[in-house]
PDB file of C-alpha atoms in Angstrom:
ATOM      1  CA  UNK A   1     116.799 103.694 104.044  1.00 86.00           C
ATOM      2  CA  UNK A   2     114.776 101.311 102.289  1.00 93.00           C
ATOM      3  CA  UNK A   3     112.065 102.468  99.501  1.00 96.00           C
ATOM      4  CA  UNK A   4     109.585  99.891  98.974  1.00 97.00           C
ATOM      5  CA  UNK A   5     107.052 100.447  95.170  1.00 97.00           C
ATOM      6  CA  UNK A   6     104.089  98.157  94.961  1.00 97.00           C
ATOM      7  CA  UNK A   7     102.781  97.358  91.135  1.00 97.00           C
ATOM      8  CA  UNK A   8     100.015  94.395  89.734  1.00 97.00           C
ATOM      9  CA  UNK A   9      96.893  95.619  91.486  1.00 96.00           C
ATOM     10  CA  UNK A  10      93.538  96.088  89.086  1.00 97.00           C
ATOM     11  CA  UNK A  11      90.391  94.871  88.441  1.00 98.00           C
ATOM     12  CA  UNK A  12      88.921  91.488  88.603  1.00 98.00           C
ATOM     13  CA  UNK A  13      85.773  89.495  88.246  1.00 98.00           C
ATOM     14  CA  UNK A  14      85.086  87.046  91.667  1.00 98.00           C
ATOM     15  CA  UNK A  15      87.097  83.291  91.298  1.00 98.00           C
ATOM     16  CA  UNK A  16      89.609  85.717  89.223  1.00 98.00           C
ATOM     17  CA  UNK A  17      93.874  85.936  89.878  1.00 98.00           C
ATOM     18  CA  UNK A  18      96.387  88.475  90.296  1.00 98.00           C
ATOM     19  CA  UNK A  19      99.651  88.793  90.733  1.00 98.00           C
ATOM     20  CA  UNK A  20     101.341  91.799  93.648  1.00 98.00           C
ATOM     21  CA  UNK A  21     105.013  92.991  92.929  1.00 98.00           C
ATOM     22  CA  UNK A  22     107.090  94.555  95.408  1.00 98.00           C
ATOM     23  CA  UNK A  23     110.414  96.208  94.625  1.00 97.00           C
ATOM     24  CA  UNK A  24     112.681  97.000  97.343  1.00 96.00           C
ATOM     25  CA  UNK A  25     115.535  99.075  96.522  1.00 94.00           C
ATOM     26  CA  UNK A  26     118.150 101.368  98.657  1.00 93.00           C
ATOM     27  CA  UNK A  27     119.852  99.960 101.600  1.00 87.00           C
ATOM     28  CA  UNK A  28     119.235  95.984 100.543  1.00 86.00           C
ATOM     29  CA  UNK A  29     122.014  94.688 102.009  1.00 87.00           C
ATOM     30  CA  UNK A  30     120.597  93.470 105.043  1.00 89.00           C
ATOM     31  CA  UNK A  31     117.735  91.085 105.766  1.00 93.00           C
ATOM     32  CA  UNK A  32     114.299  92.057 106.183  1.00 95.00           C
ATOM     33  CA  UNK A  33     111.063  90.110 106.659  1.00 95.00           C
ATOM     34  CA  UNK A  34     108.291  91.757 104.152  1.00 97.00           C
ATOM     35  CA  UNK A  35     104.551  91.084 104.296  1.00 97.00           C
ATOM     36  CA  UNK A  36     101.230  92.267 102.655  1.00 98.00           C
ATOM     37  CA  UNK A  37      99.089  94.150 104.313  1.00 98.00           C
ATOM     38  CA  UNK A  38      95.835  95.387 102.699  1.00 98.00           C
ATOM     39  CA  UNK A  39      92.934  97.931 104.018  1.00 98.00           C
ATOM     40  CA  UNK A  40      89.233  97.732 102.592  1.00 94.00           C
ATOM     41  CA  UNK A  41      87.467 101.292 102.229  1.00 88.00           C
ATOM     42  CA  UNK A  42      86.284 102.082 105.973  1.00 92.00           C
ATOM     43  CA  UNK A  43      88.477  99.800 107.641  1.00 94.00           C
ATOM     44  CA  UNK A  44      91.930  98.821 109.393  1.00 96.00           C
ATOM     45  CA  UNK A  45      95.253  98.205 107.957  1.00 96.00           C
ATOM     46  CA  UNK A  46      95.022  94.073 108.468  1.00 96.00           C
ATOM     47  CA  UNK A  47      98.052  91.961 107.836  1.00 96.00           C
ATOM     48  CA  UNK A  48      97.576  89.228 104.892  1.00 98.00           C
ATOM     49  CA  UNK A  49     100.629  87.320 104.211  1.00 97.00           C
ATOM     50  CA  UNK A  50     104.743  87.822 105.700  1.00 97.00           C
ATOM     51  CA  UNK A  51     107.887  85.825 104.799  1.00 97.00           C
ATOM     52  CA  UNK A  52     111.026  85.854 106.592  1.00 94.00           C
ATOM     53  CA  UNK A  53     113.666  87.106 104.598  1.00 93.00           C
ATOM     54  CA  UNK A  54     115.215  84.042 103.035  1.00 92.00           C
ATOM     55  CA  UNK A  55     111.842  82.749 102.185  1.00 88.00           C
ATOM     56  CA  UNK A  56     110.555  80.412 104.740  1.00 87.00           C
ATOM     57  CA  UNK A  57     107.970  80.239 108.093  1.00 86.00           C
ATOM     58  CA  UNK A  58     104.994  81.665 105.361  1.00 94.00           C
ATOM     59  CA  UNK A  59     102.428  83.202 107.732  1.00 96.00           C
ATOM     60  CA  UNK A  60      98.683  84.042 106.201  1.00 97.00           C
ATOM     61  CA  UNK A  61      95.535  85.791 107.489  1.00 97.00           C
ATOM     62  CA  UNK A  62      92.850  82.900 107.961  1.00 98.00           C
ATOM     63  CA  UNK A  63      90.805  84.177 105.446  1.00 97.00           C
ATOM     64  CA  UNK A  64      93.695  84.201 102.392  1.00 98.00           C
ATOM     65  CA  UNK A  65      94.792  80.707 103.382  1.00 98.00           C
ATOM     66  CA  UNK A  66      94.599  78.154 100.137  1.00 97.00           C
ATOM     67  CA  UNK A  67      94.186  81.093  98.219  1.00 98.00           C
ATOM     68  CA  UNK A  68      96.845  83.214  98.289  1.00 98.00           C
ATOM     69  CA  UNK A  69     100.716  82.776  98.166  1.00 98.00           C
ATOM     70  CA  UNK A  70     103.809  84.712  99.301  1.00 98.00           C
ATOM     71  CA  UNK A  71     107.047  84.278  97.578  1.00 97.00           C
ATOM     72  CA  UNK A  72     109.927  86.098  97.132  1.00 97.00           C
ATOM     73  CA  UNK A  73     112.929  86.492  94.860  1.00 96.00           C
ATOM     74  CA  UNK A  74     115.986  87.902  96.606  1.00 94.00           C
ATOM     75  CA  UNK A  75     118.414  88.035  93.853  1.00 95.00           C
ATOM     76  CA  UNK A  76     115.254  90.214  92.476  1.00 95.00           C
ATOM     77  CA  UNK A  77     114.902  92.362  95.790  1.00 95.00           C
ATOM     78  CA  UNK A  78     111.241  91.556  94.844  1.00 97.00           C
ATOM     79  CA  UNK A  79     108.287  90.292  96.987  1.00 98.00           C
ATOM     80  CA  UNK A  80     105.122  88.759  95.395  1.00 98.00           C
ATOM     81  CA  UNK A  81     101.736  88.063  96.485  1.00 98.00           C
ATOM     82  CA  UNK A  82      99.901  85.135  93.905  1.00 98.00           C
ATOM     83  CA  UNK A  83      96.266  86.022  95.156  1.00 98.00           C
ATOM     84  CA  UNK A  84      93.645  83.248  93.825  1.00 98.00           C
ATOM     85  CA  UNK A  85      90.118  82.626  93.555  1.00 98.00           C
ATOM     86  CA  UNK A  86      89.487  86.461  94.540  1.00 98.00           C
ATOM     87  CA  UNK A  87      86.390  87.178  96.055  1.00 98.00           C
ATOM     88  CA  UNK A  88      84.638  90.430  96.672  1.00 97.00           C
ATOM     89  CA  UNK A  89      85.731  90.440  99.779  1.00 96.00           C
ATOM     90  CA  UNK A  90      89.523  90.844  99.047  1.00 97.00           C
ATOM     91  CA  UNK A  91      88.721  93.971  97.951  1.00 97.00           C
ATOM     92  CA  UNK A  92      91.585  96.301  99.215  1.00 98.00           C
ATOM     93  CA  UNK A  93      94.509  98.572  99.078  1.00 98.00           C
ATOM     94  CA  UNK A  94      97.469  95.967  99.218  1.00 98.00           C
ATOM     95  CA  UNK A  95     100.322  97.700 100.808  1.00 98.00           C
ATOM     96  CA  UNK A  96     104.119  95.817 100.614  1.00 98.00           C
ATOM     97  CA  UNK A  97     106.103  96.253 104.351  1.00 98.00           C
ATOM     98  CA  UNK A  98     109.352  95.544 105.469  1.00 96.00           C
ATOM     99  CA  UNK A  99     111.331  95.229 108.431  1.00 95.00           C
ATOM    100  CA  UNK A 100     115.222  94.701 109.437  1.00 93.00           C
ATOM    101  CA  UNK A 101     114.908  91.626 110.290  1.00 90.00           C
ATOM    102  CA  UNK A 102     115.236  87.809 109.590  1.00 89.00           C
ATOM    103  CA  UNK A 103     112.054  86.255 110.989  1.00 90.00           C
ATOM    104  CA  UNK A 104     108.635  88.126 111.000  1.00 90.00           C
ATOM    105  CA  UNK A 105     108.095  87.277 114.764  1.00 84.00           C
ATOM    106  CA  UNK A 106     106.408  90.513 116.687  1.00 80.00           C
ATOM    107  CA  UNK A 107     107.304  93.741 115.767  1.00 82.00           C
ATOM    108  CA  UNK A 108     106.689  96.676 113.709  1.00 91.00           C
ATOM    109  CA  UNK A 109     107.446  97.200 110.414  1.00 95.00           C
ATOM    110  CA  UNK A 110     109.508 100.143 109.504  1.00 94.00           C
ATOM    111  CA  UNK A 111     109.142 100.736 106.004  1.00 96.00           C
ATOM    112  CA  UNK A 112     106.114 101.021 103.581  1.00 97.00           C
ATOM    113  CA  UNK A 113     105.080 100.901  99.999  1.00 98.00           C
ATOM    114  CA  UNK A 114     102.688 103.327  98.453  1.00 97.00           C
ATOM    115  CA  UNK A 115      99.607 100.401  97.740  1.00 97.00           C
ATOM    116  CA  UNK A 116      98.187  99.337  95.005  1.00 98.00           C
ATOM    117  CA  UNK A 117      94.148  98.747  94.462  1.00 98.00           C
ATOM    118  CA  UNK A 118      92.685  95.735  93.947  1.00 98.00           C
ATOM    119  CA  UNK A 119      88.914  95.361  92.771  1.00 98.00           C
ATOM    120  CA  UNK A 120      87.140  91.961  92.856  1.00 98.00           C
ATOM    121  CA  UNK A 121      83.864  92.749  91.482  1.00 96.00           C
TER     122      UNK A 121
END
């Protein structure tokens, strides 16, 4: 099992920066691809950002891209999510997700963080 805690979300004004955390802890052993996912009030889960799990083949949501980065820090057991010139729009719950797996090709992810709010306003 594989318990995932999301921390960094807040308030922002628009053209503003923040910095996601994502802790994974329990079985870490193996690989897993993680990603951000987010979900504005009213709306569906939408996937913003994945890394394969030794930190190459960086996929991002059209709308993030130049903006945001995904990086993470294995010896850590830590995922991040460097979000740039915010706009209202990125308004969300950010939700960390991982699977057991190397690359982030197709597929479901298994295991889910809590979220953490982000307000661009």
């Amino acid at each position: 099992q594989v318990q995932l805690v999301e921390s960094g979300g807040g308030s922002v004004q628009p053209e503003g920066s923040l910095r996601l955390s994502c802790t994974l802890s329990g079985d870490t052993s193996g690989d897993y691809c993680m990603a951000w996912f987010r979900q504005r009030p009213g709306g569906a889960r939408e996937g913003v950002a994945a890394i394969s799990s030794v930190g190459h083949d960086p996929y991002y949501v059209d709308s993030v891209k130049g903006r945001f980065i995904i990086s993470r820090d294995n010896a850590k057991n830590t995922l991040y999510l460097d979000m740039n010139s915010l706009k209202p729009e990125d308004t969300a719950m950010y939700y960390c997700a991982a699977r057991p797996s190397i690359t982030c090709r197709g597929g479901d992810f298994d295991y889910w963080g809590q979220g953490t709010q982000v307000t661009v306003s």
